[in-house]
XYZ file of C-alpha atoms in Angstrom:
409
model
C -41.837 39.974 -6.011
C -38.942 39.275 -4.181
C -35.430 41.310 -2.891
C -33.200 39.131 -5.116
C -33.436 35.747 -6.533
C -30.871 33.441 -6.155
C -30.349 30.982 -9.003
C -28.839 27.739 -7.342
C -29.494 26.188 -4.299
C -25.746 24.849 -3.927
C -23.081 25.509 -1.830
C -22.360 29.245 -2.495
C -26.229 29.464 -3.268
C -27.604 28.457 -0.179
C -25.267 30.506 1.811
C -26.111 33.872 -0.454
C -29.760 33.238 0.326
C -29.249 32.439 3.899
C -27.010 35.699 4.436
C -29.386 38.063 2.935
C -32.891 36.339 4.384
C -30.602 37.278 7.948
C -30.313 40.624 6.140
C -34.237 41.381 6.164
C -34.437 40.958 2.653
C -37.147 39.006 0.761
C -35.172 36.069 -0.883
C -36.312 33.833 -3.708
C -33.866 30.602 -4.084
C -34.089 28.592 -7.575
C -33.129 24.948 -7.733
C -33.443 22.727 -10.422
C -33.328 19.699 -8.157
C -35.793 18.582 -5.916
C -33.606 18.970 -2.947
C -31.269 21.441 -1.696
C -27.299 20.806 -2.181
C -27.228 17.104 -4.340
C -23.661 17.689 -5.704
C -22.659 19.016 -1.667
C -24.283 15.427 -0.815
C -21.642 13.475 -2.831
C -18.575 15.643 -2.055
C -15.753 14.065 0.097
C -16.866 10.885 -1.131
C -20.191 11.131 1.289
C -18.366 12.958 3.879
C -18.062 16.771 2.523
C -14.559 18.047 3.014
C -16.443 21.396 4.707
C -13.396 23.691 4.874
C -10.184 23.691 5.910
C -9.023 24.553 9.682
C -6.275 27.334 8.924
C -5.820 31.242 8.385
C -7.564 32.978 5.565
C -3.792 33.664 4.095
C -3.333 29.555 4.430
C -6.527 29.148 2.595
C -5.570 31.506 -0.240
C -1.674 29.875 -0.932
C -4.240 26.918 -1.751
C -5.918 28.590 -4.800
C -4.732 27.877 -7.854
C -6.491 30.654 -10.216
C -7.895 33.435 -8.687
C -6.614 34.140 -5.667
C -5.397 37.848 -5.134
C -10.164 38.162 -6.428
C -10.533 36.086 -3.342
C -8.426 37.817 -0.702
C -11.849 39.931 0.489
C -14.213 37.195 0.733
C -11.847 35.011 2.581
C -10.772 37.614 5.145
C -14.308 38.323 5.475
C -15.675 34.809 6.150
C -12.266 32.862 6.632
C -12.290 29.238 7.817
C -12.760 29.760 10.943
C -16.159 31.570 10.468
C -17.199 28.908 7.622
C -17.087 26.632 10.905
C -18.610 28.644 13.426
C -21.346 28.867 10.691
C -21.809 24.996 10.552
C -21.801 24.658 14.191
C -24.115 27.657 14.649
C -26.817 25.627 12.045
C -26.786 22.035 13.886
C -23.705 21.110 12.300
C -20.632 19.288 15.224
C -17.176 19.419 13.546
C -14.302 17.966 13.153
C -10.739 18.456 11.985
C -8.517 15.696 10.113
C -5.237 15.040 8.853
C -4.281 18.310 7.212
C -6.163 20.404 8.563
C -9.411 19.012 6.319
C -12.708 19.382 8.361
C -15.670 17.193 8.328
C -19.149 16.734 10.126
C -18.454 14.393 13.300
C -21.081 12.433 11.711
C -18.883 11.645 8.360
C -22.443 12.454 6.463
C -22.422 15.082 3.955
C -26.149 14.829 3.802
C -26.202 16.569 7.749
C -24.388 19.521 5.837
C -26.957 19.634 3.202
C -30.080 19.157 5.065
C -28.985 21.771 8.002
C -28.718 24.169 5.461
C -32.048 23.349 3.713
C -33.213 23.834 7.285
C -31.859 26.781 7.647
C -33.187 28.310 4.314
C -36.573 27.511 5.440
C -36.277 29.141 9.415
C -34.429 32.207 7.468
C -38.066 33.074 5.405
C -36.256 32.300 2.055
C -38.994 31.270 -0.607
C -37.848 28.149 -2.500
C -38.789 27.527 -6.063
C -37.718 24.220 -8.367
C -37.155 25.106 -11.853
C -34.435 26.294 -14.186
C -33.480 29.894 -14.544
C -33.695 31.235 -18.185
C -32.915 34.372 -17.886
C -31.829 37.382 -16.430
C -34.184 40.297 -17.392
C -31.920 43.851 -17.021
C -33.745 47.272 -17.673
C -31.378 50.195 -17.475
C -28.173 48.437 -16.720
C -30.113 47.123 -13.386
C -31.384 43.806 -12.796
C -35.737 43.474 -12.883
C -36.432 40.357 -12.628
C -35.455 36.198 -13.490
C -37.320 34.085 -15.598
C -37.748 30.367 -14.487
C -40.168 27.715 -15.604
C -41.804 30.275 -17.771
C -42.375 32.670 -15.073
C -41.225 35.843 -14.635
C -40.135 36.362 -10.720
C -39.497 40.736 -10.259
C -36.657 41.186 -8.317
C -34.382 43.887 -7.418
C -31.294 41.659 -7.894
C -29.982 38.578 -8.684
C -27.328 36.202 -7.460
C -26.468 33.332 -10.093
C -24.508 30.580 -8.181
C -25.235 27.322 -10.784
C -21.976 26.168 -10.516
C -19.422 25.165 -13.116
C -19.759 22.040 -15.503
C -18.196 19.105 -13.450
C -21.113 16.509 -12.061
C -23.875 17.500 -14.859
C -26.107 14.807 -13.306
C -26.406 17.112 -9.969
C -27.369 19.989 -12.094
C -23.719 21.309 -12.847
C -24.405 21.911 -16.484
C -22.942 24.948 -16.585
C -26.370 27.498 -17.250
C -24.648 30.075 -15.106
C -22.460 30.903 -18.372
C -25.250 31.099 -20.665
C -26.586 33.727 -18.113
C -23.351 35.434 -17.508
C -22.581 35.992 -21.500
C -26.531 37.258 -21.949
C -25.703 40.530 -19.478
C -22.417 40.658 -21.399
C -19.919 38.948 -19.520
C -16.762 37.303 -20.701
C -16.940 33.627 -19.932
C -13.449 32.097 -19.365
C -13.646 28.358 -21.248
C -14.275 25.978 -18.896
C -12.065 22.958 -18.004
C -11.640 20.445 -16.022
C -9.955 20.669 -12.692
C -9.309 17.946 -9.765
C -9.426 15.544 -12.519
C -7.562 11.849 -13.123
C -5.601 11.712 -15.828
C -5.007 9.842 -19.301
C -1.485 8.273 -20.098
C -0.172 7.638 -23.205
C 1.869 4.468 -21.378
C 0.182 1.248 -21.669
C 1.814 0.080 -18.049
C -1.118 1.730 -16.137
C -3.609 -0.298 -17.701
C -1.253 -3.342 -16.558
C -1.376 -2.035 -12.808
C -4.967 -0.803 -13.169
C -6.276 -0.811 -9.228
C -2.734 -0.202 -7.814
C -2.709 2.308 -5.142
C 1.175 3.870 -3.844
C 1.104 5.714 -1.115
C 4.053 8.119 0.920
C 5.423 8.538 -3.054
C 6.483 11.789 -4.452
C 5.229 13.187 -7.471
C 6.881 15.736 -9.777
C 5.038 17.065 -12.888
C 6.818 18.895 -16.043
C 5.684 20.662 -18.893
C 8.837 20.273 -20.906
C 11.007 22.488 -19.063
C 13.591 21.522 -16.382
C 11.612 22.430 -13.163
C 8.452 20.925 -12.137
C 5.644 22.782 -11.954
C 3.743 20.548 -9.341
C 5.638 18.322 -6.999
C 4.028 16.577 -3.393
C 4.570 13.538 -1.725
C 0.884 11.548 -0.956
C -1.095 9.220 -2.403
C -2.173 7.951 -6.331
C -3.784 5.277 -8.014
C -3.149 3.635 -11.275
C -6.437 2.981 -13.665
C -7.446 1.732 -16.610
C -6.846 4.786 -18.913
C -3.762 6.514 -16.764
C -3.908 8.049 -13.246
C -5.918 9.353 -10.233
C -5.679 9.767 -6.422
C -5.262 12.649 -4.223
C -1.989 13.434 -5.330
C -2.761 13.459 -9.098
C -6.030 15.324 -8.455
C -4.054 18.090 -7.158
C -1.451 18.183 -9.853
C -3.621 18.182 -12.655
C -4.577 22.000 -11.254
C -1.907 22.806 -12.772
C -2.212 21.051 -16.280
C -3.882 23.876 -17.916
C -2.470 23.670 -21.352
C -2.808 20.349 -22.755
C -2.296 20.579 -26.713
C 0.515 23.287 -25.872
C 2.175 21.591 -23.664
C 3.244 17.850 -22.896
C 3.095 16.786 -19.485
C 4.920 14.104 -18.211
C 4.580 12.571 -14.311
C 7.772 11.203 -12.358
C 7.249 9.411 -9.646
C 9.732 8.828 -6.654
C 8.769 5.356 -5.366
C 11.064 5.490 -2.233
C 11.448 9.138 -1.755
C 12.883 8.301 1.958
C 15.807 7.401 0.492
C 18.943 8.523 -1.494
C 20.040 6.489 -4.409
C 22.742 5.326 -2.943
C 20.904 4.336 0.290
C 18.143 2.795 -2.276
C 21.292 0.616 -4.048
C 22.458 -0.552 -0.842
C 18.901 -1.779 0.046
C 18.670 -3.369 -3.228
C 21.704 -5.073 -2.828
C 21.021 -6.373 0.492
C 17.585 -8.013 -0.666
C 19.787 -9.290 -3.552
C 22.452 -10.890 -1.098
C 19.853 -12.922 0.772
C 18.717 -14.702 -2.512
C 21.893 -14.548 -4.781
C 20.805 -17.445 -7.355
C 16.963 -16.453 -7.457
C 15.571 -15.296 -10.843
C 15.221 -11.505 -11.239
C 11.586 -11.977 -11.918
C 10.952 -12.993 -8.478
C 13.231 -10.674 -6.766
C 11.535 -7.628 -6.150
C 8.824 -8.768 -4.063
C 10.440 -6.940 -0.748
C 10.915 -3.796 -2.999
C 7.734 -3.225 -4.475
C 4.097 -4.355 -4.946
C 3.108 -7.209 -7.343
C 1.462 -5.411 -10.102
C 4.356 -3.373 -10.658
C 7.098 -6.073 -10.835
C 6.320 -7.062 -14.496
C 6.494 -3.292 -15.660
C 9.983 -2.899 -13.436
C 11.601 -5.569 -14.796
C 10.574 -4.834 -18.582
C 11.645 -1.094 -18.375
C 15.052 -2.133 -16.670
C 15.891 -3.929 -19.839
C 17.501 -6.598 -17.558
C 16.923 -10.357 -18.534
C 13.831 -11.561 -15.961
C 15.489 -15.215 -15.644
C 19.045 -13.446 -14.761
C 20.281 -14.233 -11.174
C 20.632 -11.646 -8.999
C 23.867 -12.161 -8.401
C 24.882 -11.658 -11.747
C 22.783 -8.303 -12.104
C 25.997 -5.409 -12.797
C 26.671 -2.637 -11.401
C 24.872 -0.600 -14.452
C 22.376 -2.386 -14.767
C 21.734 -2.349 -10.705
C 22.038 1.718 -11.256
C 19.340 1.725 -14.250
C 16.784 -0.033 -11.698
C 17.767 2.778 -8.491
C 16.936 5.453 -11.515
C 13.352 4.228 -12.456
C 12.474 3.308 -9.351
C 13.434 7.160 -8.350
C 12.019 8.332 -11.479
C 9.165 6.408 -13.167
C 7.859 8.444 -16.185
C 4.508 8.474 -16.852
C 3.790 10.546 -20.577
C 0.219 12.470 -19.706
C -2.287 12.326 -23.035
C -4.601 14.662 -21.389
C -7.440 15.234 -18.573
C -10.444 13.426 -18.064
C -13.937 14.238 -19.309
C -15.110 17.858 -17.178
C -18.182 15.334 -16.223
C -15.727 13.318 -14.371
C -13.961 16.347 -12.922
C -14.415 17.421 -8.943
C -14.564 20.901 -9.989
C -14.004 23.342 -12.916
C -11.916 25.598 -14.032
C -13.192 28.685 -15.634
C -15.641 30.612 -15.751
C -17.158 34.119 -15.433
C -14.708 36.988 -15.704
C -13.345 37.680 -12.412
C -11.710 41.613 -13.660
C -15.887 41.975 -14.621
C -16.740 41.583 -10.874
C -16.008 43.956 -7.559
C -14.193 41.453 -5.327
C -15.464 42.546 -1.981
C -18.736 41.930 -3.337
C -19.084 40.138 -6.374
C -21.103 41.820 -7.821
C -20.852 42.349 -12.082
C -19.248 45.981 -12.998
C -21.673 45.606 -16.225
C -24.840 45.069 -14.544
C -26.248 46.681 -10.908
C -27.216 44.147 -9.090
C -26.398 41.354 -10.723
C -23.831 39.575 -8.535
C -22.113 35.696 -9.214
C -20.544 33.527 -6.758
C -18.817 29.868 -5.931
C -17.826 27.621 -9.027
C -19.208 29.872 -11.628
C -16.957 32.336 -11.497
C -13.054 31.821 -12.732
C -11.638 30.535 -9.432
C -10.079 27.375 -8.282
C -7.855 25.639 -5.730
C -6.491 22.072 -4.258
C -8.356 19.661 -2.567
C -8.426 19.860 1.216
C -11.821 21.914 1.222
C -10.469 24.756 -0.009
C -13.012 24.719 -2.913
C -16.181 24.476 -0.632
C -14.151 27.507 1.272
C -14.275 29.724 -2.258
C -18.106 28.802 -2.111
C -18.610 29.406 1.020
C -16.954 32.507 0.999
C -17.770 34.184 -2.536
C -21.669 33.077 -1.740
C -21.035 34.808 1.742
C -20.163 38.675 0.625
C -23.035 38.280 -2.367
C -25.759 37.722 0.034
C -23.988 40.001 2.542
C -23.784 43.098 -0.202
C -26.575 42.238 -2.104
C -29.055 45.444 -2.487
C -26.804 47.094 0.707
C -27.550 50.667 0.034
């Protein structure tokens, strides 16, 4: 018998059963892997994007769904704890543009393994298997069944993530757990996620990557309801990059809504400064063809698209190019449209959107208000936010006060 079992030996898991093994109590972790932390190991593309170095207010204007839930577990262990933490297991640090923060090593395995290091020196008992179920005897929590045994336990902490990266376990189990003790489940979507485009052009500029652009997203109404200047990339089926990773956080409603992407190409400039730069370049070669005008203004897989949504004639010198026609190209190149079909697969998503119920949980602890002792933490539970490492912080964080109140009277 065991304290409390943990079910998920991820991000927020390991850091639940970590806090309460430092507690005194006797911890069981469950992990359907063979190792500790495999979707941690492939975050930040290798690196793991730990947290990010700023206030616990900072962290929280970065959430996208669930924020005001958060606002205990972040004051409690803000940022700047998350990285004494790291440094405090064997972890060095360091802090990026934007205040991201890595290991000095750029190796998100060192995050993983300190921490499966640290599970072991805390006393925590580690089982592989897959949790089946919850078993609940008065409204308490008894015990979790795994691998067809049944482990007693005084309380449970379910931390299986969401549904995004099934192939590191993510399969999204922790709902089919929540919903058997009765809680609401919040459909799950994907969030952080590239985009499909109804426009054919992307496929044309598939592996084109613009960077210091700005992009605005709108629903249909006037005023955009994302808009950053960063980087994107065009692909084969619409859009990704950093930029469009964050906006599609906001993207909630595809069916209801239709989203369309604008892109500012030379957001440093004005549109008049941008049509006196044009017509410089066009003054240095006044009989060239249009076609092979644009070189100085913009990168080579995007010339064909330009020119065809300009409507000017590609063999028409630029010297002949009016004054209308000249004020068409300023406009797309301030504005090119991109129509949005819809997300990505959740498989191919960086996180999920979702989840358990966050009005069924106590914030400051997160522990269920339907079941005693049952407590849920990190991507399983309906909260979100940008990339940046503010995700790993809501893991960090929410895993934090459930192995810090777990069992505290």
């Amino acid at each position: 018998m065991s304290d409390a079992v943990v079910i998920g030996g991820g991000a927020a898991g390991a850091v639940a059963a970590i806090t309460a093994a430092r507690r005194g109590i006797s911890v069981t972790l469950i992990e359907r892997n063979d190792r500790i932390g495999r979707k941690l190991r492939i975050t930040g593309k290798g690196r793991c994007n730990v947290t990010n170095a700023c206030s616990a207010r900072e962290a929280l204007e970065n959430v996208t769904a669930g924020a005001k839930f958060l606002q205990s577990s972040f004051y409690a262990f803000p940022p700047e704890r998350v990285m004494e933490f790291f440094e405090g297991i064997g972890v060095p640090l360091k802090t990026e543009r934007a205040g991201r923060v890595f290991p000095q090593s750029d190796d998100a395995n060192d995050v993983a393994n300190a921490l499966a290091r640290e599970i072991r020196r805390a006393g925590v008992i580690l089982k592989t298997g897959r949790a089946g179920a919850i078993e609940v005897s008065d409204g308490s929590v008894t015990g979790v069944r795994a691998g067809g045994e049944l482990i007693p336990c005084r309380a449970a902490i379910v931390c299986t993530g969401g549904a995004s990266y099934p192939l590191t376990g993510s399969s999204g189990d922790g709902y089919d757990l929540a919903r058997a003790c009765g809680h609401t489940v919040i459909q799950p979507s994907p969030s952080l996620v590239p985009l499909e485009a109804y426009d054919s052009c992307c496929a044309a500029m598939t592996g084109l990557s613009l960077r210091n652009i700005r992009l605005d997203v709108t629903d249909g109404g006037k005023k955009p309801i994302f808009s950053d200047f960063g980087e994107m990339l065009f692909t084969h089926f619409g859009i990704s990059g950093p930029l469009v990773l964050s906006a599609s956080a906001h993207m909630r409603e595809f069916g209801k809504k239709r989203y369309a992407a604008r892109i500012d190409l030379k957001p440093a400039l004005t549109s008049d400064e941008l049509d006196k730069r044009i017509l410089r370049d066009f003054a240095q070669i006044p009989n060239r063809d249009f076609r092979n005008a644009l070189d100085k203004l913009l990168p080579r897989l995007m010339i064909p698209v330009i020119i065809e949504r300009s409507g000017i004639a590609p063999g028409e010198k630029v010297n002949s190019v009016t004054r209308a026609e000249r004020e068409k190209l300023v406009g797309l190149l301030k504005s090119f449209e991109i129509q949005i079909s819809g997300a990505r697969p959740i498989a191919e998503a960086i996180i999920t959107s979702g989840g358990v119920n966050t009005g069924e949980l106590v914030p400051a602890t997160l522990e269920s208000k339907l079941v005693k002792n049952l407590h849920f933490a990190g991507e399983v539970i309906n909260a979100d936010a940008y990339t940046g490492g503010f995700n790993l912080q809501i893991a960090w964080a929410t895993g934090y006060a459930a192995g810090r109140h777990a069992l505290e009277e």
